[in-house]
Coordinates of C-alpha atoms and ligand atoms in Angstrom, one line a residue:
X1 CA -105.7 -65.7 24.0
X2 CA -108.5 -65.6 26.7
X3 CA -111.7 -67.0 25.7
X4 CA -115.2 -66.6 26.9
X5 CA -118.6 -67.5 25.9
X6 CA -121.9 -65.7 25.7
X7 CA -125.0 -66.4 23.7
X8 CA -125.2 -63.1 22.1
X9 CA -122.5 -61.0 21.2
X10 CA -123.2 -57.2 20.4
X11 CA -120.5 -55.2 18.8
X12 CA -121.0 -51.4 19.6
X13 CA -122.6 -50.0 22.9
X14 CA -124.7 -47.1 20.5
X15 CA -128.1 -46.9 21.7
X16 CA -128.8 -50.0 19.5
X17 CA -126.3 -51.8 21.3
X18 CA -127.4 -50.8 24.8
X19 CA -131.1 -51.1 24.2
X20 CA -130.5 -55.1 22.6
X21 CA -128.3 -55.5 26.0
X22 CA -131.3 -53.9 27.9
X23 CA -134.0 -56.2 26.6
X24 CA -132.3 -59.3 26.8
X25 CA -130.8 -59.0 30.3
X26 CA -134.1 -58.5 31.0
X27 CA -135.6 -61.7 29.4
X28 CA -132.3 -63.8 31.0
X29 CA -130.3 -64.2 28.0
X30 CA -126.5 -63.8 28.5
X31 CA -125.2 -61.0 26.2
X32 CA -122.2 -58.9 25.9
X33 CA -121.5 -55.8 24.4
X34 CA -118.4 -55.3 22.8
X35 CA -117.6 -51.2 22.4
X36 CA -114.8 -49.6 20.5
X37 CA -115.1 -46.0 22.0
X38 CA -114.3 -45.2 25.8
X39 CA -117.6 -44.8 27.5
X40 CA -117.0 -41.1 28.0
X41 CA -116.7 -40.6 24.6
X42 CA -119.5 -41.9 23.4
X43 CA -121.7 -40.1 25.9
X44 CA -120.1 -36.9 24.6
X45 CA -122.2 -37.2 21.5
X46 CA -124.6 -35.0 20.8
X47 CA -127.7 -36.5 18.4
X48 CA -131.1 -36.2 17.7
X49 CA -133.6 -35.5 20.6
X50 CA -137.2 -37.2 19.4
X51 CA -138.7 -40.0 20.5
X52 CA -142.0 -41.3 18.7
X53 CA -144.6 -42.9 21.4
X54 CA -143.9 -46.1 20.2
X55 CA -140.2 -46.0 21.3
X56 CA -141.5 -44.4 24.7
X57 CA -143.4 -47.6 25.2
X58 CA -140.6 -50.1 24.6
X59 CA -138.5 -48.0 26.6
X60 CA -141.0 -48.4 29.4
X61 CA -141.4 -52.2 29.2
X62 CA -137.7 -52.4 28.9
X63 CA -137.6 -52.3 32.4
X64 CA -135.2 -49.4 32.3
X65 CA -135.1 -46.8 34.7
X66 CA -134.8 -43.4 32.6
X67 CA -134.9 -40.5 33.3
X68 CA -137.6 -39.3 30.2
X69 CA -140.3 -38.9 32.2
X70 CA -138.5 -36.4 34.5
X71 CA -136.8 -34.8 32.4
X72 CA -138.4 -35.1 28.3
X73 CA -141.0 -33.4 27.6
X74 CA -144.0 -34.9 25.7
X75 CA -145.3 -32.8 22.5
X76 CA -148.1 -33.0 20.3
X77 CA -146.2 -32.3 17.1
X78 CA -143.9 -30.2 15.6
X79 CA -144.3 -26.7 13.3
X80 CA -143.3 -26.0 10.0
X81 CA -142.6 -22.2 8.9
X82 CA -142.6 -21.2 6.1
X83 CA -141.1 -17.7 4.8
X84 CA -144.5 -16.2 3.9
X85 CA -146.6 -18.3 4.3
X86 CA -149.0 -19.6 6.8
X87 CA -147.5 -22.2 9.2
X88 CA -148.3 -26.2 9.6
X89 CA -148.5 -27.7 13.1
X90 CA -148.1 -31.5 12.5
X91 CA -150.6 -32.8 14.8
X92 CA -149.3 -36.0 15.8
X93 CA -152.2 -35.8 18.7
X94 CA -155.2 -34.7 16.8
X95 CA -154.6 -37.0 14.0
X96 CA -153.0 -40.0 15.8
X97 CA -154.2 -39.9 19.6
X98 CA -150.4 -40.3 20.4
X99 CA -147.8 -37.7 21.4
X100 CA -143.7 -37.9 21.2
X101 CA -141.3 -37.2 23.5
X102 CA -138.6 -34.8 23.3
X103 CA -135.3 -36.3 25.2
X104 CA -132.3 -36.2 24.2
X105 CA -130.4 -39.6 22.4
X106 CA -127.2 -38.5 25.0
X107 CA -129.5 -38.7 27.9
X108 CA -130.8 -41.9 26.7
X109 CA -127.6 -43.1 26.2
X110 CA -126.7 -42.0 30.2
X111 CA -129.7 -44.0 31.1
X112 CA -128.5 -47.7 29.2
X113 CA -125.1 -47.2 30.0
X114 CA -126.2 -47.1 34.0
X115 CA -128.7 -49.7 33.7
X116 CA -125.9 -52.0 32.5
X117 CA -123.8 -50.7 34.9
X118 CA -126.3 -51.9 37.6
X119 CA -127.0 -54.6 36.1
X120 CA -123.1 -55.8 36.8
X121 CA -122.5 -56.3 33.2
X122 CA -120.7 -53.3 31.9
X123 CA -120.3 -52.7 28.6
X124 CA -116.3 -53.6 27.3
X125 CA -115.4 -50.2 26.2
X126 CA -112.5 -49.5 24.4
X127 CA -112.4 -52.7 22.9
X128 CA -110.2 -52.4 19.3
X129 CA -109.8 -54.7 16.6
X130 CA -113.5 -56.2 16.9
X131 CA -113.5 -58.9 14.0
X132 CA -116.5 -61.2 13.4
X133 CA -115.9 -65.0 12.2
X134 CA -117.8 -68.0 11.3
X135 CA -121.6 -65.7 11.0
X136 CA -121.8 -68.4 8.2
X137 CA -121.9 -71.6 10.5
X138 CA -123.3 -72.5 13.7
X139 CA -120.9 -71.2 16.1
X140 CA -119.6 -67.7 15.8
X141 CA -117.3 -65.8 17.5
X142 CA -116.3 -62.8 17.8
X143 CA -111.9 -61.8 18.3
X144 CA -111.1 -58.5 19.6
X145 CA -108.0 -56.8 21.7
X146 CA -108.1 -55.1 25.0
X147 CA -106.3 -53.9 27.8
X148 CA -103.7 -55.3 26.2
X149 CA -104.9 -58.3 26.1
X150 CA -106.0 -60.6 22.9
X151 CA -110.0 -62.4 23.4
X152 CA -111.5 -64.5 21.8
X153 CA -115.4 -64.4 22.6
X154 CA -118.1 -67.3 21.4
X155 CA -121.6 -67.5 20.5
X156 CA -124.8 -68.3 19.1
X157 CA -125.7 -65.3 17.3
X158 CA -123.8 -61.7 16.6
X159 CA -125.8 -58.8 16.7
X160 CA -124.2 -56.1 14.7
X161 CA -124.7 -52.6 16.3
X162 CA -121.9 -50.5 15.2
X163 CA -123.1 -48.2 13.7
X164 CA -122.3 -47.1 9.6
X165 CA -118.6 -47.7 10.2
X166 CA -118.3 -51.0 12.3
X167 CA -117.1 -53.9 10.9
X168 CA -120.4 -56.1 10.9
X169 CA -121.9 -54.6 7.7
X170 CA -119.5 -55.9 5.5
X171 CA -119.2 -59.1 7.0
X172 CA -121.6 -59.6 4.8
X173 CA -121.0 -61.2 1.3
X174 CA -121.2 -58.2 -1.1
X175 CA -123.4 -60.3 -3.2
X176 CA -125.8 -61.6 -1.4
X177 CA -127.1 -57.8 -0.2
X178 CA -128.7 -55.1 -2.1
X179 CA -127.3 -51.3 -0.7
X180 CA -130.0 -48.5 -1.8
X181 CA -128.1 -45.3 -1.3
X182 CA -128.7 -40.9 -2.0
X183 CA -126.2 -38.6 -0.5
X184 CA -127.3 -35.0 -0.1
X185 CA -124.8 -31.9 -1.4
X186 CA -125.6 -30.0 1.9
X187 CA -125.6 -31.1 6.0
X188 CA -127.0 -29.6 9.0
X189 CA -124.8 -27.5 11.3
X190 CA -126.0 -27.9 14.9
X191 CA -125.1 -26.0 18.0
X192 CA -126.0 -26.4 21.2
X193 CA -126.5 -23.1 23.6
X194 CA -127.4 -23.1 27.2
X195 CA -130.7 -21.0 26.5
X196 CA -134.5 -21.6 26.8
X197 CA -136.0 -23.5 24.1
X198 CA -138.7 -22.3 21.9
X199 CA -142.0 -24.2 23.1
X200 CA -142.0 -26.6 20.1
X201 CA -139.6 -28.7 17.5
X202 CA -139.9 -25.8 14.4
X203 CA -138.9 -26.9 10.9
X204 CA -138.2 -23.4 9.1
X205 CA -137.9 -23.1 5.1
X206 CA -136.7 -20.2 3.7
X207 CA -135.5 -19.7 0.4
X208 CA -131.8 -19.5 1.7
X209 CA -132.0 -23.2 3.3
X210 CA -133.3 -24.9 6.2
X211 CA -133.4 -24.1 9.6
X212 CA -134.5 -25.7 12.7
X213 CA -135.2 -25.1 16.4
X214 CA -135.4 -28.3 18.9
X215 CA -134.7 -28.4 22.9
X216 CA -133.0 -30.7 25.1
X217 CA -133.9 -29.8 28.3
X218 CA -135.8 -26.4 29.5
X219 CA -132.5 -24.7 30.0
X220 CA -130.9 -26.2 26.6
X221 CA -131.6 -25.7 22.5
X222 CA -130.2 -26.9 19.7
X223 CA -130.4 -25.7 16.8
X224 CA -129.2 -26.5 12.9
X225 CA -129.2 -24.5 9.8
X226 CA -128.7 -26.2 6.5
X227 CA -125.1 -25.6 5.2
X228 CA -123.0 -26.8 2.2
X229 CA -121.9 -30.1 2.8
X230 CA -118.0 -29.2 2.3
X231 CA -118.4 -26.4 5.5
X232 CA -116.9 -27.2 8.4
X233 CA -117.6 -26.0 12.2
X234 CA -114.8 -23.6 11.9
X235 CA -116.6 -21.7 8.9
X236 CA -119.6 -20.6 10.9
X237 CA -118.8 -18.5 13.7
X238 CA -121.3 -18.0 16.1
X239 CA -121.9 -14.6 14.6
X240 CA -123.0 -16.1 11.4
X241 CA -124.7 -19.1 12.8
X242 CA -127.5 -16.5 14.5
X243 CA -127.7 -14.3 11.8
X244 CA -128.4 -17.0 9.3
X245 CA -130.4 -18.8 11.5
X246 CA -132.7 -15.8 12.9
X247 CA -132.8 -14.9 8.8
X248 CA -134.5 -18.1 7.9
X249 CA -137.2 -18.1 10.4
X250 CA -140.2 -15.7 10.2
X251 CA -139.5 -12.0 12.3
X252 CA -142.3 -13.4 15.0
X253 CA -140.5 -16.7 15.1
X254 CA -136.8 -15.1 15.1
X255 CA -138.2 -12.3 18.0
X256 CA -138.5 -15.2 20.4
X257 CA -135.4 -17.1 20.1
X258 CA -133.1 -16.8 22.7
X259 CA -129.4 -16.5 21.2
X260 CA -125.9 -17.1 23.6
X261 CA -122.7 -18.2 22.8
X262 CA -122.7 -21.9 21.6
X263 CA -121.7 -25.1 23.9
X264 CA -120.9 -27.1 20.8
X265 CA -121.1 -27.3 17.3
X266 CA -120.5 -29.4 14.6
X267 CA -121.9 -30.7 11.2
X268 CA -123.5 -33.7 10.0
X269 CA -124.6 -34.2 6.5
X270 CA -127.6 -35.9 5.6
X271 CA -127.7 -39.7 4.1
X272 CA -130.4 -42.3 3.1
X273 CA -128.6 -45.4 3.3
X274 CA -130.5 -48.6 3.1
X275 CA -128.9 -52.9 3.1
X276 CA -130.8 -55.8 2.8
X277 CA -131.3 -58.0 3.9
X278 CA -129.6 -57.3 7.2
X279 CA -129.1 -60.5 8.5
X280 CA -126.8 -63.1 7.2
X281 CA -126.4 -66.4 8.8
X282 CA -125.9 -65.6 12.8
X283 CA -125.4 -62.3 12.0
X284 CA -128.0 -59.7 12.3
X285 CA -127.6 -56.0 11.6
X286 CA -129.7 -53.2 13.7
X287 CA -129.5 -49.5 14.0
X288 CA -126.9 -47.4 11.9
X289 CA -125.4 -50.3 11.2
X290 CA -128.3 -51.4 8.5
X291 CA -129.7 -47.8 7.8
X292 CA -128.7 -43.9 8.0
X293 CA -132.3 -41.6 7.3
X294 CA -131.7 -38.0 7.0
X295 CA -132.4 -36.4 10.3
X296 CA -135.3 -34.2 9.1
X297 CA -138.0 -36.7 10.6
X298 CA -136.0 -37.6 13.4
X299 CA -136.4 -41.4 12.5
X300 CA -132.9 -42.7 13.4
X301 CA -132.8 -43.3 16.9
X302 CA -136.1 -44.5 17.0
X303 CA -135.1 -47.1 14.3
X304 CA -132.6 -48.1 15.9
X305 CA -135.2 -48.7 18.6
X306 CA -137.6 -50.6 16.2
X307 CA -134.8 -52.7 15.0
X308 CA -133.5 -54.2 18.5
X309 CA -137.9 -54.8 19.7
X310 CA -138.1 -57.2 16.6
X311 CA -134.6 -59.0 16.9
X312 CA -134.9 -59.6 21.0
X313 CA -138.4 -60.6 19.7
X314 CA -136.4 -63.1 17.4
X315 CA -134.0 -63.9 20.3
X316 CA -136.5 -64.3 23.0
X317 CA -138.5 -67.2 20.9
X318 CA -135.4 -68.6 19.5
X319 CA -134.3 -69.8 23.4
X320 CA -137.5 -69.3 25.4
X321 CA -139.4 -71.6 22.3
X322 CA -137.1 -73.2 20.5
X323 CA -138.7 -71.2 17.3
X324 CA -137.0 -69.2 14.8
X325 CA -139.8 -67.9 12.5
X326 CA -139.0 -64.4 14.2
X327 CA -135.4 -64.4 13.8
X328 CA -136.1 -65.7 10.7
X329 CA -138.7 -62.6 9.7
X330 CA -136.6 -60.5 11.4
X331 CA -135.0 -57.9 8.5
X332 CA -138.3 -58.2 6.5
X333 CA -140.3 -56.9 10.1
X334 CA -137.5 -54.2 10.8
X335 CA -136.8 -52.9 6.7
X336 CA -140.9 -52.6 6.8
X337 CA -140.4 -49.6 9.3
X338 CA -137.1 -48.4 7.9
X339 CA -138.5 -47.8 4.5
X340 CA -141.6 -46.0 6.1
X341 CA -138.9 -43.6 8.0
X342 CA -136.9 -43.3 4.8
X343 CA -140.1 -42.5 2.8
X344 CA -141.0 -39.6 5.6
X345 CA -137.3 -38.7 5.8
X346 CA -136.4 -38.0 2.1
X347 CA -140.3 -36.2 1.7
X348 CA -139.4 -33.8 4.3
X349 CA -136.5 -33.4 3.8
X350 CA -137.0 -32.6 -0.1
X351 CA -140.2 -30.2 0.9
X352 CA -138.2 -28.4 3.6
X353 CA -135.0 -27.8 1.8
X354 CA -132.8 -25.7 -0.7
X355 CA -131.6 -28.0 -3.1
X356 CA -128.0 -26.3 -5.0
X357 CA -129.6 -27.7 -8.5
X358 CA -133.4 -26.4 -8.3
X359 CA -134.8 -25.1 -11.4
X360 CA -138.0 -22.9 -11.3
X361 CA -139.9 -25.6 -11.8
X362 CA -138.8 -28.0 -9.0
X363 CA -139.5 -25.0 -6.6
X364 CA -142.7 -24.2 -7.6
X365 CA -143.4 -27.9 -7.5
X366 CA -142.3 -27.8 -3.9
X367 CA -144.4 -25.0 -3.1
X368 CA -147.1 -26.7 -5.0
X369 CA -146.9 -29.7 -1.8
X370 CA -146.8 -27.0 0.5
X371 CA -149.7 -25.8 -0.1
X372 CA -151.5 -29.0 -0.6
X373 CA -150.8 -29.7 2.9
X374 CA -152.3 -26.3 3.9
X375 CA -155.3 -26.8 2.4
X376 CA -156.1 -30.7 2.6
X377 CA -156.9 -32.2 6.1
X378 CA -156.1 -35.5 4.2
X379 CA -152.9 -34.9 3.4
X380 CA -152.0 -33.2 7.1
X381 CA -153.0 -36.3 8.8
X382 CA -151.1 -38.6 6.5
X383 CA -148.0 -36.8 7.3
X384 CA -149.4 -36.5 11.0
X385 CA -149.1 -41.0 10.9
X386 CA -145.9 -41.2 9.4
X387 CA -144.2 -38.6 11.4
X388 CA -145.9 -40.2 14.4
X389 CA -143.9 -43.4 12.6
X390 CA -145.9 -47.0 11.9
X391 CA -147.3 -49.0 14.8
X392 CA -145.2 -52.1 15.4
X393 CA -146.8 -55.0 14.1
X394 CA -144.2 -57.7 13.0
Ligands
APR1 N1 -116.0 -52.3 17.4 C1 -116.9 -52.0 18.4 N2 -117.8 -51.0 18.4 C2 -117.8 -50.2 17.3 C3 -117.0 -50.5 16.1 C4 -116.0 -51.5 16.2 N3 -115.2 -51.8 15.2 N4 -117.2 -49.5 15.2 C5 -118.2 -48.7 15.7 N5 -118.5 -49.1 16.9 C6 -119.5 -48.5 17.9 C7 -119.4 -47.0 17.8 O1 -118.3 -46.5 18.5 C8 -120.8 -46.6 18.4 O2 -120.7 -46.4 19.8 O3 -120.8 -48.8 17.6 C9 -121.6 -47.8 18.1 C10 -122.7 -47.5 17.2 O4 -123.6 -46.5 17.7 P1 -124.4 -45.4 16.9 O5 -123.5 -44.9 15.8 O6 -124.9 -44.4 17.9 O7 -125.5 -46.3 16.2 P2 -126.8 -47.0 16.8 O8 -126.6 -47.5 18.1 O9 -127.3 -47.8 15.7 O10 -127.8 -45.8 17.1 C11 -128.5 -45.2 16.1 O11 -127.6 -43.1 16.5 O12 -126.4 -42.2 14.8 C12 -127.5 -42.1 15.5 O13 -129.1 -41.2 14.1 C13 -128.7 -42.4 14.7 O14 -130.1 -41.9 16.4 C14 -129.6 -42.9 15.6 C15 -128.8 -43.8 16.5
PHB2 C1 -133.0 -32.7 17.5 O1 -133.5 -32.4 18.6 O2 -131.7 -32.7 17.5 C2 -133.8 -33.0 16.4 C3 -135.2 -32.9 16.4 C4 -135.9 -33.2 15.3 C5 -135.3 -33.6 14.1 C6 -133.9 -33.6 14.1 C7 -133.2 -33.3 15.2 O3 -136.1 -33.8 13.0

């Protein structure tokens, strides 16, 4: 078995992964990142597209040369329509002074992966068998196969980035964490088509479902309607995609989207997942691998950022100071922001979509918050903060 030393180990190259890598290459702390996909494929996946201004200024000071100010596009907010009914801008500038950034999670990902790659530390792709021992004690390590070959990797801490299926989440004893969990009996099906965007993200409700509009680039959309959860891709031709889709947004909204035949589509349902603490011993969990939100607020990616600022925070002191009070605060500081986004997350996504087992009454209650946010400048510049999502202060 070949064996190697780091200081800190990062299973999964997600953006989570990549990001972590990022910030502490930057601060001179030896990491390395331990991924289970091929590179190719993991830049093949298509996610969500919003960044929140606080994610835009990490990303700045990571010292990373993207490509989002070239190529995303800021925005002020984001529309909800309503089938008739007056429409809600969610002005993130008005009521915040901040704007978000629409760029794409894949292009983000582009961006980490060639950082590292210039950086002369690539991420070790295709890396199977990850296992995580000794989290418990003071010197972890990490055992994993590849190329054939069997590695043995130690450290000082284990940062587990992989995502809602790695195998760092339930290194955790079962009883010493709390899972708060909802599953949702309906998912989004996306597509991607190589048309102009409509100006701005659009949240549509209709009383069919959901529907949404959102951009990657000026020359590429996506879009998702709200399906049931046991669809697959191969149910919705393109055919009915557009139909339902153009059905669920007002005529004057539907008139300006551009259709085409679709580049990709697939389906994703919708989760709130939540663990705590997520950190055990020399173990600490950040991105998907801690928490899932429901895409409606678009919180997930820039979680995932929130989560790797406060643990290289935690890092950084632990070998630049010799103090662990952040590492130590870490899960409190990062669950602080999650359970804001999963607040936002299930709000939206309960005013915005069909549930199978509305009565009357839960409808009319819906409308009833609907039009509350019509009417009340209060309540439009409450959800104007928490879509903007919570300053970091941890
Ligand atoms: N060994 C190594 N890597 C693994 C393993 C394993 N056993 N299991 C999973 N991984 C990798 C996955 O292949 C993936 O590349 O961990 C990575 C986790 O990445 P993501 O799932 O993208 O999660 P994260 O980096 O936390 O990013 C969160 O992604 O899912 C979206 O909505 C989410 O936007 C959010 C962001
Ligand atoms: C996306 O661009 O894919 C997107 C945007 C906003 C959301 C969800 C997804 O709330």
């Amino acid at each position: 078995m070949r064996r190697e030393r780091t200081q800190v180990a990062i299973v999964g190259g997600g953006p989570a992964g990549l990001l972590l890598g990022q910030l502490l290459t930057q601060a001179g702390i030896d990491n390395v990142i331990l991924e289970r996909q091929s590179k190719s494929a993991v830049l093949r996946r298509i996610r969500a597209g919003v960044l929140e201004s606080h994610s835009v200024d990490i990303l700045r000071a990571s010292g990373l040369r993207t490509r989002m100010d070239d190529l995303g596009m800021p925005k002020n907010g984001a529309w909800i329509v309503w089938q008739n009914r007056p429409a809600h801008f969610i002005d993130i500038a008005r009521w915040t002074g901040r704007q978000m950034m629409a760029y794409g999670q894949t292009m983000l990902t582009e961006d980490l992966y060639a950082a590292r790659a210039a950086a002369g530390s690539d991420v070790l792709d295709e890396a199977e068998d990850v296992a995580l021992h000794g989290i418990d004690g003071p010197a972890p390590h990490l055992t994993y196969r590849r190329q054939g070959q069997d590695n043995r990797l130690d450290c000082d801490f284990v940062a587990g980035c992989d995502g809602f299926h790695g195998p760092s989440r339930p290194a955790i004893p079962s009883k010493l964490c709390r899972v708060h969990e909802r599953s949702y009996p309906f998912g989004w099906l996306g597509i991607m088509v190589e048309r102009p965007p409509l100006p701005d993200i659009t949240y549509a409700r209709h009383a069919e479902g959901f529907a949404m509009a959102s951009r990657r680039t000026p020359m590429l959309s996506r879009y998702y309607v709200q399906a049931p959860i046991s669809d697959s891709p191969e149910d919705w031709s393109d055919d009915r995609f557009w139909d339902t889709l153009l059905r669920r947004f007002p005529p004057e909204i539907a008139a300006r989207i551009e259709t085409g035949p679709s580049i990709e589509k697939s389906m994703a349902p919708l989760r709130s997942f939540v663990t705590e603490p997520m950190q055990y011993g020399r173990l600490y969990l950040a991105g998907d691998a801690g928490h899932i939100v429901p895409p409606t607020g678009a919180k997930g990616l820039n979680l995932a950022i929130s989560d790797v600022y406060f643990l290289s925070r935690g890092l950084i002191a632990h070998y630049a100071e010799g103090t662990d009070r952040l590492l130590n605060g870490y899960s409190a500081a990062a669950l602080r922001r999650i359970w804001a986004a999963q607040s936002l997350s299930s709000r939206l996504t309960r005013l915005l979509h069909v549930y199978p087992d509305d009565d009357a009454f839960t409808s009319r209650l819906v409308e009833a918050e609907y039009e509350t946010l019509l009417r009340s400048e209060t309540a439009q510049a409450a959800l104007a903060h928490d879509y903007a999502g919570l300053p970091y202060l941890g």
